[in-house]
PDB file of C-alpha atoms in Angstrom:
ATOM      1  CA  MET A   1      26.116 -49.416 -15.188  1.00 36.00           C
ATOM      2  CA  LYS A   2      26.946 -53.013 -15.931  1.00 35.00           C
ATOM      3  CA  SER A   3      30.386 -54.378 -16.688  1.00 34.00           C
ATOM      4  CA  GLY A   4      31.187 -56.433 -19.765  1.00 36.00           C
ATOM      5  CA  TYR A   5      31.355 -55.843 -23.473  1.00 38.00           C
ATOM      6  CA  LEU A   6      28.375 -54.004 -24.993  1.00 37.00           C
ATOM      7  CA  SER A   7      26.136 -54.887 -22.069  1.00 36.00           C
ATOM      8  CA  PHE A   8      27.251 -51.639 -20.443  1.00 30.00           C
ATOM      9  CA  LEU A   9      25.904 -49.505 -23.288  1.00 33.00           C
ATOM     10  CA  PRO A  10      22.786 -47.389 -22.700  1.00 33.00           C
ATOM     11  CA  LEU A  11      20.576 -49.258 -25.122  1.00 36.00           C
ATOM     12  CA  THR A  12      17.039 -48.093 -25.613  1.00 34.00           C
ATOM     13  CA  SER A  13      14.284 -50.637 -25.795  1.00 34.00           C
ATOM     14  CA  GLY A  14      11.434 -50.341 -28.238  1.00 36.00           C
ATOM     15  CA  PRO A  15       7.876 -51.582 -28.163  1.00 36.00           C
ATOM     16  CA  SER A  16       6.968 -55.215 -27.675  1.00 38.00           C
ATOM     17  CA  ILE A  17       7.407 -58.068 -30.149  1.00 38.00           C
ATOM     18  CA  GLY A  18       6.595 -57.229 -33.748  1.00 36.00           C
ATOM     19  CA  ILE A  19       7.659 -53.586 -33.623  1.00 34.00           C
ATOM     20  CA  PRO A  20      11.474 -53.422 -33.422  1.00 40.00           C
ATOM     21  CA  PRO A  21      13.441 -50.472 -32.151  1.00 41.00           C
ATOM     22  CA  SER A  22      16.599 -49.227 -33.789  1.00 42.00           C
ATOM     23  CA  PHE A  23      19.867 -48.737 -32.009  1.00 42.00           C
ATOM     24  CA  SER A  24      19.025 -45.132 -31.176  1.00 39.00           C
ATOM     25  CA  SER A  25      21.973 -44.917 -28.832  1.00 41.00           C
ATOM     26  CA  TRP A  26      24.823 -43.073 -30.521  1.00 37.00           C
ATOM     27  CA  LEU A  27      27.383 -44.723 -28.281  1.00 40.00           C
ATOM     28  CA  ILE A  28      27.610 -48.120 -29.984  1.00 48.00           C
ATOM     29  CA  PRO A  29      28.691 -46.881 -33.437  1.00 47.00           C
ATOM     30  CA  VAL A  30      30.885 -44.180 -31.928  1.00 41.00           C
ATOM     31  CA  VAL A  31      32.806 -46.630 -29.727  1.00 46.00           C
ATOM     32  CA  LEU A  32      33.242 -49.076 -32.591  1.00 51.00           C
ATOM     33  CA  GLY A  33      34.165 -46.214 -34.910  1.00 51.00           C
ATOM     34  CA  ILE A  34      36.949 -45.144 -32.591  1.00 42.00           C
ATOM     35  CA  CYS A  35      38.325 -48.682 -32.670  1.00 49.00           C
ATOM     36  CA  ILE A  36      38.086 -48.867 -36.454  1.00 48.00           C
ATOM     37  CA  LEU A  37      39.894 -45.568 -36.935  1.00 45.00           C
ATOM     38  CA  SER A  38      42.645 -46.501 -34.514  1.00 46.00           C
ATOM     39  CA  ILE A  39      43.074 -49.962 -36.102  1.00 41.00           C
ATOM     40  CA  GLU A  40      44.070 -51.401 -32.763  1.00 45.00           C
ATOM     41  CA  PRO A  41      43.053 -55.042 -32.217  1.00 41.00           C
ATOM     42  CA  ASN A  42      41.174 -55.729 -28.998  1.00 43.00           C
ATOM     43  CA  CYS A  43      40.456 -52.011 -28.584  1.00 43.00           C
ATOM     44  CA  LEU A  44      37.065 -52.676 -27.062  1.00 39.00           C
ATOM     45  CA  TYR A  45      38.447 -55.271 -24.690  1.00 38.00           C
ATOM     46  CA  ALA A  46      41.164 -52.903 -23.556  1.00 37.00           C
ATOM     47  CA  GLN A  47      38.607 -50.224 -22.729  1.00 34.00           C
ATOM     48  CA  PHE A  48      35.807 -52.252 -21.229  1.00 31.00           C
ATOM     49  CA  GLY A  49      37.247 -55.572 -20.075  1.00 37.00           C
ATOM     50  CA  PRO A  50      36.115 -59.154 -20.666  1.00 38.00           C
ATOM     51  CA  ALA A  51      32.617 -59.986 -21.792  1.00 37.00           C
ATOM     52  CA  THR A  52      29.979 -61.761 -19.835  1.00 36.00           C
ATOM     53  CA  PRO A  53      27.810 -63.657 -22.355  1.00 40.00           C
ATOM     54  CA  PRO A  54      24.176 -62.658 -21.811  1.00 39.00           C
ATOM     55  CA  THR A  55      22.868 -66.152 -22.547  1.00 39.00           C
ATOM     56  CA  PRO A  56      24.190 -69.724 -22.808  1.00 37.00           C
ATOM     57  CA  GLN A  57      23.762 -69.440 -26.599  1.00 37.00           C
ATOM     58  CA  ALA A  58      26.941 -67.362 -26.758  1.00 38.00           C
ATOM     59  CA  GLN A  59      29.259 -69.959 -25.241  1.00 39.00           C
ATOM     60  CA  ARG A  60      32.924 -69.818 -26.134  1.00 37.00           C
ATOM     61  CA  THR A  61      34.363 -72.382 -28.497  1.00 44.00           C
ATOM     62  CA  SER A  62      35.456 -75.675 -26.975  1.00 55.00           C
ATOM     63  CA  GLU A  63      38.299 -75.841 -29.509  1.00 62.00           C
ATOM     64  CA  PRO A  64      40.115 -72.934 -31.155  1.00 70.00           C
ATOM     65  CA  LEU A  65      38.860 -72.125 -34.648  1.00 77.00           C
ATOM     66  CA  PRO A  66      41.324 -71.362 -37.462  1.00 75.00           C
ATOM     67  CA  GLY A  67      40.957 -68.461 -39.795  1.00 74.00           C
ATOM     68  CA  PRO A  68      39.391 -66.341 -40.901  1.00 90.00           C
ATOM     69  CA  PHE A  69      39.831 -67.674 -44.426  1.00 87.00           C
ATOM     70  CA  GLY A  70      40.740 -65.137 -47.100  1.00 86.00           C
ATOM     71  CA  SER A  71      43.447 -62.674 -48.046  1.00 82.00           C
ATOM     72  CA  TRP A  72      43.876 -59.607 -45.909  1.00 83.00           C
ATOM     73  CA  LYS A  73      46.799 -57.263 -45.505  1.00 80.00           C
ATOM     74  CA  GLU A  74      48.221 -56.748 -42.056  1.00 80.00           C
ATOM     75  CA  GLY A  75      45.985 -54.441 -40.063  1.00 83.00           C
ATOM     76  CA  GLU A  76      42.986 -54.675 -42.409  1.00 88.00           C
ATOM     77  CA  LEU A  77      40.987 -56.810 -39.990  1.00 93.00           C
ATOM     78  CA  VAL A  78      40.239 -55.487 -36.513  1.00 94.00           C
ATOM     79  CA  LYS A  79      39.189 -58.144 -34.011  1.00 94.00           C
ATOM     80  CA  LEU A  80      36.338 -56.747 -31.945  1.00 94.00           C
ATOM     81  CA  HIS A  81      36.617 -58.977 -28.898  1.00 94.00           C
ATOM     82  CA  PRO A  82      39.348 -61.397 -27.739  1.00 93.00           C
ATOM     83  CA  ASP A  83      36.894 -64.190 -26.912  1.00 93.00           C
ATOM     84  CA  TYR A  84      34.730 -64.082 -30.046  1.00 96.00           C
ATOM     85  CA  PRO A  85      35.868 -64.649 -33.666  1.00 95.00           C
ATOM     86  CA  VAL A  86      34.393 -61.429 -35.085  1.00 97.00           C
ATOM     87  CA  TRP A  87      36.406 -58.944 -37.135  1.00 96.00           C
ATOM     88  CA  LEU A  88      35.711 -55.681 -38.912  1.00 96.00           C
ATOM     89  CA  ASP A  89      37.202 -54.925 -42.329  1.00 94.00           C
ATOM     90  CA  LYS A  90      37.115 -51.139 -42.481  1.00 88.00           C
ATOM     91  CA  SER A  91      38.317 -50.738 -46.070  1.00 90.00           C
ATOM     92  CA  LYS A  92      35.773 -53.140 -47.590  1.00 92.00           C
ATOM     93  CA  LYS A  93      33.015 -52.322 -45.084  1.00 95.00           C
ATOM     94  CA  GLN A  94      32.340 -55.914 -44.118  1.00 96.00           C
ATOM     95  CA  VAL A  95      32.001 -57.994 -40.969  1.00 98.00           C
ATOM     96  CA  VAL A  96      33.894 -61.284 -40.797  1.00 97.00           C
ATOM     97  CA  LEU A  97      32.864 -64.187 -38.550  1.00 96.00           C
ATOM     98  CA  GLN A  98      34.346 -67.612 -37.933  1.00 97.00           C
ATOM     99  CA  GLY A  99      32.155 -70.614 -37.140  1.00 97.00           C
ATOM    100  CA  GLN A 100      31.680 -74.220 -38.163  1.00 96.00           C
ATOM    101  CA  VAL A 101      29.222 -76.460 -39.956  1.00 97.00           C
ATOM    102  CA  CYS A 102      26.715 -77.939 -37.503  1.00 97.00           C
ATOM    103  CA  LEU A 103      24.204 -79.516 -39.930  1.00 96.00           C
ATOM    104  CA  GLN A 104      24.413 -81.060 -43.400  1.00 97.00           C
ATOM    105  CA  ARG A 105      20.965 -82.540 -43.849  1.00 95.00           C
ATOM    106  CA  GLY A 106      17.581 -81.450 -42.513  1.00 94.00           C
ATOM    107  CA  GLN A 107      14.992 -78.683 -42.478  1.00 92.00           C
ATOM    108  CA  LEU A 108      16.153 -75.192 -41.616  1.00 93.00           C
ATOM    109  CA  GLU A 109      15.004 -72.241 -39.592  1.00 92.00           C
ATOM    110  CA  MET A 110      18.363 -70.504 -39.956  1.00 93.00           C
ATOM    111  CA  LEU A 111      21.457 -70.304 -42.038  1.00 97.00           C
ATOM    112  CA  ALA A 112      23.491 -69.492 -38.920  1.00 97.00           C
ATOM    113  CA  THR A 113      22.757 -69.613 -35.208  1.00 97.00           C
ATOM    114  CA  LEU A 114      24.768 -68.745 -32.121  1.00 96.00           C
ATOM    115  CA  ARG A 115      26.833 -71.516 -30.539  1.00 94.00           C
ATOM    116  CA  GLY A 116      24.525 -73.540 -28.307  1.00 91.00           C
ATOM    117  CA  GLY A 117      21.420 -72.215 -30.086  1.00 90.00           C
ATOM    118  CA  LYS A 118      19.242 -73.922 -32.706  1.00 89.00           C
ATOM    119  CA  GLU A 119      22.075 -75.992 -34.145  1.00 95.00           C
ATOM    120  CA  HIS A 120      19.677 -78.782 -35.167  1.00 92.00           C
ATOM    121  CA  GLU A 121      17.977 -76.351 -37.597  1.00 92.00           C
ATOM    122  CA  SER A 122      20.964 -74.297 -38.777  1.00 96.00           C
ATOM    123  CA  VAL A 123      23.838 -74.990 -41.151  1.00 98.00           C
ATOM    124  CA  VAL A 124      26.455 -72.956 -39.276  1.00 98.00           C
ATOM    125  CA  SER A 125      27.017 -72.124 -35.610  1.00 97.00           C
ATOM    126  CA  VAL A 126      29.078 -69.107 -34.573  1.00 97.00           C
ATOM    127  CA  PRO A 127      30.521 -68.533 -31.067  1.00 96.00           C
ATOM    128  CA  THR A 128      29.627 -64.874 -30.660  1.00 96.00           C
ATOM    129  CA  THR A 129      26.868 -62.616 -29.393  1.00 96.00           C
ATOM    130  CA  ALA A 130      24.291 -61.284 -31.821  1.00 96.00           C
ATOM    131  CA  GLN A 131      24.538 -57.748 -30.442  1.00 95.00           C
ATOM    132  CA  LEU A 132      28.252 -57.625 -31.274  1.00 97.00           C
ATOM    133  CA  VAL A 133      27.533 -58.385 -34.933  1.00 97.00           C
ATOM    134  CA  HIS A 134      24.558 -55.985 -34.956  1.00 97.00           C
ATOM    135  CA  ALA A 135      26.708 -53.152 -33.606  1.00 96.00           C
ATOM    136  CA  SER A 136      29.455 -54.005 -36.106  1.00 96.00           C
ATOM    137  CA  LEU A 137      27.033 -53.673 -39.022  1.00 97.00           C
ATOM    138  CA  ILE A 138      25.909 -50.287 -37.715  1.00 95.00           C
ATOM    139  CA  ALA A 139      29.552 -49.212 -37.446  1.00 95.00           C
ATOM    140  CA  ILE A 140      30.050 -49.738 -41.198  1.00 94.00           C
ATOM    141  CA  GLY A 141      26.948 -47.803 -42.129  1.00 94.00           C
ATOM    142  CA  ALA A 142      24.100 -50.335 -42.158  1.00 95.00           C
ATOM    143  CA  GLU A 143      20.875 -49.105 -40.573  1.00 94.00           C
ATOM    144  CA  PRO A 144      18.625 -51.920 -39.294  1.00 95.00           C
ATOM    145  CA  GLY A 145      15.156 -52.204 -40.788  1.00 94.00           C
ATOM    146  CA  LYS A 146      12.219 -54.020 -39.238  1.00 93.00           C
ATOM    147  CA  PRO A 147      11.747 -57.709 -38.429  1.00 88.00           C
ATOM    148  CA  VAL A 148       8.685 -59.623 -39.538  1.00 86.00           C
ATOM    149  CA  GLN A 149       5.340 -58.384 -38.269  1.00 85.00           C
ATOM    150  CA  TYR A 150       2.341 -60.716 -37.910  1.00 83.00           C
ATOM    151  CA  ARG A 151      -0.200 -58.321 -36.388  1.00 84.00           C
ATOM    152  CA  PRO A 152      -2.408 -56.590 -37.319  1.00 88.00           C
ATOM    153  CA  GLU A 153      -1.371 -57.928 -40.716  1.00 87.00           C
ATOM    154  CA  PHE A 154       1.701 -59.624 -42.144  1.00 84.00           C
ATOM    155  CA  ALA A 155       4.670 -57.447 -43.101  1.00 86.00           C
ATOM    156  CA  ALA A 156       7.828 -59.099 -44.420  1.00 88.00           C
ATOM    157  CA  PRO A 157      11.218 -58.368 -42.846  1.00 90.00           C
ATOM    158  CA  SER A 158      12.919 -55.276 -44.229  1.00 91.00           C
ATOM    159  CA  GLY A 159      16.297 -53.607 -44.070  1.00 94.00           C
ATOM    160  CA  PRO A 160      19.533 -53.296 -46.028  1.00 95.00           C
ATOM    161  CA  VAL A 161      20.326 -56.320 -48.184  1.00 96.00           C
ATOM    162  CA  LEU A 162      23.205 -58.360 -46.752  1.00 97.00           C
ATOM    163  CA  GLU A 163      25.492 -60.209 -49.130  1.00 97.00           C
ATOM    164  CA  ILE A 164      26.781 -63.194 -47.149  1.00 98.00           C
ATOM    165  CA  LEU A 165      29.709 -65.239 -48.422  1.00 98.00           C
ATOM    166  CA  VAL A 166      30.781 -68.597 -47.000  1.00 98.00           C
ATOM    167  CA  ARG A 167      34.419 -69.706 -47.183  1.00 97.00           C
ATOM    168  CA  TRP A 168      36.036 -72.977 -46.168  1.00 96.00           C
ATOM    169  CA  ILE A 169      38.986 -75.231 -46.960  1.00 95.00           C
ATOM    170  CA  ASP A 170      37.978 -78.374 -48.857  1.00 95.00           C
ATOM    171  CA  HIS A 171      39.408 -81.896 -48.541  1.00 93.00           C
ATOM    172  CA  GLU A 172      42.089 -81.021 -51.116  1.00 95.00           C
ATOM    173  CA  SER A 173      43.202 -77.982 -49.089  1.00 94.00           C
ATOM    174  CA  ASN A 174      41.677 -75.529 -51.574  1.00 95.00           C
ATOM    175  CA  LEU A 175      39.864 -72.375 -50.481  1.00 95.00           C
ATOM    176  CA  GLN A 176      36.206 -72.439 -51.523  1.00 96.00           C
ATOM    177  CA  GLU A 177      33.758 -69.526 -51.570  1.00 97.00           C
ATOM    178  CA  VAL A 178      30.019 -69.462 -52.284  1.00 98.00           C
ATOM    179  CA  HIS A 179      27.069 -67.231 -51.532  1.00 98.00           C
ATOM    180  CA  ALA A 180      25.158 -68.365 -48.458  1.00 98.00           C
ATOM    181  CA  GLN A 181      22.088 -69.060 -50.608  1.00 97.00           C
ATOM    182  CA  ASP A 182      24.020 -71.908 -52.265  1.00 98.00           C
ATOM    183  CA  TRP A 183      23.732 -73.923 -49.041  1.00 98.00           C
ATOM    184  CA  VAL A 184      19.950 -73.547 -48.753  1.00 96.00           C
ATOM    185  CA  ARG A 185      17.200 -74.942 -50.992  1.00 95.00           C
ATOM    186  CA  TYR A 186      13.413 -75.019 -51.136  1.00 91.00           C
ATOM    187  CA  SER A 187      12.094 -78.147 -49.438  1.00 89.00           C
ATOM    188  CA  ARG A 188       9.427 -78.754 -52.090  1.00 89.00           C
ATOM    189  CA  THR A 189      11.250 -78.120 -55.369  1.00 90.00           C
ATOM    190  CA  LYS A 190      14.871 -78.705 -54.225  1.00 93.00           C
ATOM    191  CA  ARG A 191      15.876 -75.509 -56.023  1.00 92.00           C
ATOM    192  CA  GLU A 192      18.491 -73.204 -54.553  1.00 95.00           C
ATOM    193  CA  MET A 193      17.112 -70.411 -52.394  1.00 92.00           C
ATOM    194  CA  ASN A 194      17.026 -67.133 -54.321  1.00 92.00           C
ATOM    195  CA  LEU A 195      15.844 -64.755 -51.586  1.00 92.00           C
ATOM    196  CA  ASP A 196      18.021 -62.022 -50.126  1.00 94.00           C
ATOM    197  CA  PHE A 197      19.023 -61.693 -46.503  1.00 95.00           C
ATOM    198  CA  VAL A 198      18.154 -58.350 -44.904  1.00 95.00           C
ATOM    199  CA  PHE A 199      19.375 -56.652 -41.733  1.00 96.00           C
ATOM    200  CA  ALA A 200      16.054 -56.734 -39.871  1.00 95.00           C
ATOM    201  CA  GLY A 201      17.526 -55.830 -36.493  1.00 95.00           C
ATOM    202  CA  SER A 202      15.543 -57.922 -33.966  1.00 93.00           C
ATOM    203  CA  PHE A 203      14.226 -55.958 -30.950  1.00 93.00           C
ATOM    204  CA  PHE A 204      14.880 -55.205 -27.291  1.00 90.00           C
ATOM    205  CA  ALA A 205      12.668 -56.238 -24.402  1.00 87.00           C
ATOM    206  CA  LYS A 206      12.865 -55.457 -20.693  1.00 85.00           C
ATOM    207  CA  ASP A 207      12.899 -58.105 -18.000  1.00 80.00           C
ATOM    208  CA  ALA A 208      11.256 -57.828 -14.578  1.00 83.00           C
ATOM    209  CA  GLN A 209      14.257 -55.887 -13.282  1.00 85.00           C
ATOM    210  CA  GLY A 210      14.002 -53.358 -16.103  1.00 85.00           C
ATOM    211  CA  ASP A 211      17.134 -54.551 -17.919  1.00 87.00           C
ATOM    212  CA  ASN A 212      17.204 -54.551 -21.713  1.00 88.00           C
ATOM    213  CA  HIS A 213      17.793 -57.823 -23.558  1.00 89.00           C
ATOM    214  CA  TYR A 214      18.479 -58.198 -27.263  1.00 93.00           C
ATOM    215  CA  ALA A 215      16.044 -60.852 -28.513  1.00 92.00           C
ATOM    216  CA  ALA A 216      18.401 -62.338 -31.120  1.00 92.00           C
ATOM    217  CA  GLU A 217      20.579 -63.678 -28.292  1.00 95.00           C
ATOM    218  CA  SER A 218      18.068 -66.547 -28.145  1.00 90.00           C
ATOM    219  CA  GLY A 219      19.895 -67.874 -31.219  1.00 91.00           C
ATOM    220  CA  ASP A 220      17.772 -66.281 -33.980  1.00 93.00           C
ATOM    221  CA  PHE A 221      20.835 -64.930 -35.758  1.00 97.00           C
ATOM    222  CA  ILE A 222      20.706 -65.262 -39.581  1.00 97.00           C
ATOM    223  CA  CYS A 223      17.301 -66.772 -40.309  1.00 95.00           C
ATOM    224  CA  VAL A 224      15.551 -68.379 -43.279  1.00 93.00           C
ATOM    225  CA  SER A 225      12.263 -68.633 -41.347  1.00 90.00           C
ATOM    226  CA  ASN A 226      10.633 -65.385 -40.260  1.00 90.00           C
ATOM    227  CA  PHE A 227      11.094 -64.563 -36.561  1.00 91.00           C
ATOM    228  CA  PRO A 228      10.457 -61.169 -34.921  1.00 92.00           C
ATOM    229  CA  SER A 229      13.648 -61.807 -32.936  1.00 91.00           C
ATOM    230  CA  ALA A 230      15.856 -62.339 -36.020  1.00 94.00           C
ATOM    231  CA  MET A 231      18.928 -60.156 -36.401  1.00 96.00           C
ATOM    232  CA  ALA A 232      18.952 -61.000 -40.124  1.00 96.00           C
ATOM    233  CA  ASP A 233      16.122 -62.656 -42.048  1.00 94.00           C
ATOM    234  CA  VAL A 234      15.010 -63.479 -45.590  1.00 92.00           C
ATOM    235  CA  SER A 235      13.151 -60.800 -47.494  1.00 85.00           C
ATOM    236  CA  HIS A 236       9.892 -62.714 -48.048  1.00 79.00           C
ATOM    237  CA  ARG A 237       7.273 -64.638 -46.105  1.00 68.00           C
ATOM    238  CA  SER A 238       8.832 -67.878 -44.857  1.00 63.00           C
ATOM    239  CA  SER A 239       7.002 -70.082 -42.389  1.00 60.00           C
ATOM    240  CA  ALA A 240       8.450 -70.612 -38.921  1.00 50.00           C
ATOM    241  CA  ASP A 241       5.997 -73.462 -38.286  1.00 49.00           C
ATOM    242  CA  ALA A 242       8.002 -76.647 -37.743  1.00 52.00           C
ATOM    243  CA  ALA A 243       5.489 -78.610 -39.829  1.00 48.00           C
ATOM    244  CA  ASP A 244       5.703 -76.226 -42.780  1.00 53.00           C
ATOM    245  CA  LEU A 245       9.282 -74.988 -43.089  1.00 58.00           C
ATOM    246  CA  PHE A 246      10.128 -73.652 -46.560  1.00 79.00           C
ATOM    247  CA  PHE A 247      13.820 -74.487 -46.611  1.00 91.00           C
ATOM    248  CA  GLU A 248      16.264 -77.321 -46.037  1.00 94.00           C
ATOM    249  CA  ALA A 249      20.025 -77.772 -46.142  1.00 97.00           C
ATOM    250  CA  PHE A 250      21.482 -78.269 -49.627  1.00 97.00           C
ATOM    251  CA  TYR A 251      23.191 -81.439 -48.472  1.00 96.00           C
ATOM    252  CA  GLU A 252      25.300 -82.102 -51.568  1.00 97.00           C
ATOM    253  CA  ARG A 253      27.004 -78.706 -51.327  1.00 98.00           C
ATOM    254  CA  ILE A 254      27.776 -78.537 -47.605  1.00 98.00           C
ATOM    255  CA  PRO A 255      31.102 -79.814 -46.211  1.00 97.00           C
ATOM    256  CA  PRO A 256      31.154 -82.255 -43.275  1.00 96.00           C
ATOM    257  CA  ILE A 257      29.880 -81.296 -39.839  1.00 96.00           C
ATOM    258  CA  GLY A 258      32.636 -79.625 -37.845  1.00 95.00           C
ATOM    259  CA  THR A 259      34.251 -77.974 -40.871  1.00 96.00           C
ATOM    260  CA  PRO A 260      35.442 -74.455 -39.931  1.00 96.00           C
ATOM    261  CA  VAL A 261      33.841 -71.750 -42.080  1.00 97.00           C
ATOM    262  CA  THR A 262      34.195 -68.004 -42.488  1.00 97.00           C
ATOM    263  CA  LEU A 263      31.112 -65.838 -43.002  1.00 98.00           C
ATOM    264  CA  VAL A 264      31.707 -62.492 -44.706  1.00 98.00           C
ATOM    265  CA  ILE A 265      28.762 -60.081 -44.350  1.00 98.00           C
ATOM    266  CA  ARG A 266      28.591 -57.077 -46.672  1.00 97.00           C
ATOM    267  CA  PRO A 267      25.714 -54.574 -46.445  1.00 96.00           C
ATOM    268  CA  GLN A 268      24.454 -53.555 -49.888  1.00 92.00           C
ATOM    269  CA  LYS A 269      23.130 -50.030 -49.419  1.00 77.00           C
ATOM    270  CA  GLU A 270      21.644 -49.546 -52.883  1.00 64.00           C
ATOM    271  CA  ALA A 271      20.343 -53.074 -53.489  1.00 60.00           C
ATOM    272  CA  GLN A 272      16.624 -53.846 -53.388  1.00 67.00           C
ATOM    273  CA  ALA A 273      15.576 -57.126 -51.778  1.00 68.00           C
ATOM    274  CA  LYS A 274      13.857 -59.680 -53.993  1.00 63.00           C
ATOM    275  CA  GLU A 275      10.135 -59.649 -53.331  1.00 56.00           C
ATOM    276  CA  THR A 276       9.130 -62.920 -55.007  1.00 61.00           C
ATOM    277  CA  PRO A 277      10.720 -66.324 -54.414  1.00 64.00           C
ATOM    278  CA  ASN A 278      11.585 -68.495 -57.402  1.00 63.00           C
ATOM    279  CA  GLU A 279      10.669 -71.922 -56.095  1.00 63.00           C
TER     280      GLU A 279
END
């Protein structure tokens, strides 16, 4: 049994790329649930010790990030690990992350990547591990769906719709909040993206030693191009071909690079994902 946060859990791997497994292990949601019910910050750290990031993409921040931005009563937010800015809001059933703007202008494969990941094709980078956020979503009742499938025929990503809010402090010291779609637009028409994000769930694969690895740790965190490894993805076909990317950063709406931002992720259990883009 390995040491370190979440890496010790008995995760079950599913089939190869294109057919994702679910988190069939009961232990992840149970452990997080215990922490939520106890409302004790750093509960997981206290039980299991410091994390060992599984990949360089989950590097710690070089400078402390402020936040999270928003109004919470004392004890409402439970920090899930001392080294990563990820919190759980039990009462509102939402996951809260802190990151920073890493791109204002350019084509996009992702809304958000992991720190050290595809920051040249993402608007926001977050210093966390993808599996921590995945497990947090499960702990508040979200069941992962399926990532994109390309063979034998195309199947769009599926899963619970995720409402994602972005918060930051503007140059006049005012708190701003928008939906994540406001920062993304269609490359061809320049219209705001109208597709939903869904909790696709990525997949697990075994290495030569038989150890499980969560594919989203490569940096495919909250995507706007379809990747089988995406933890979250858009709900419609969206090319991952670098020469034919559908989306770009909505430059005029995005604050300067380096601006700290809070992402608030809320699973929408009853919502149906949009099936047709409005380009």
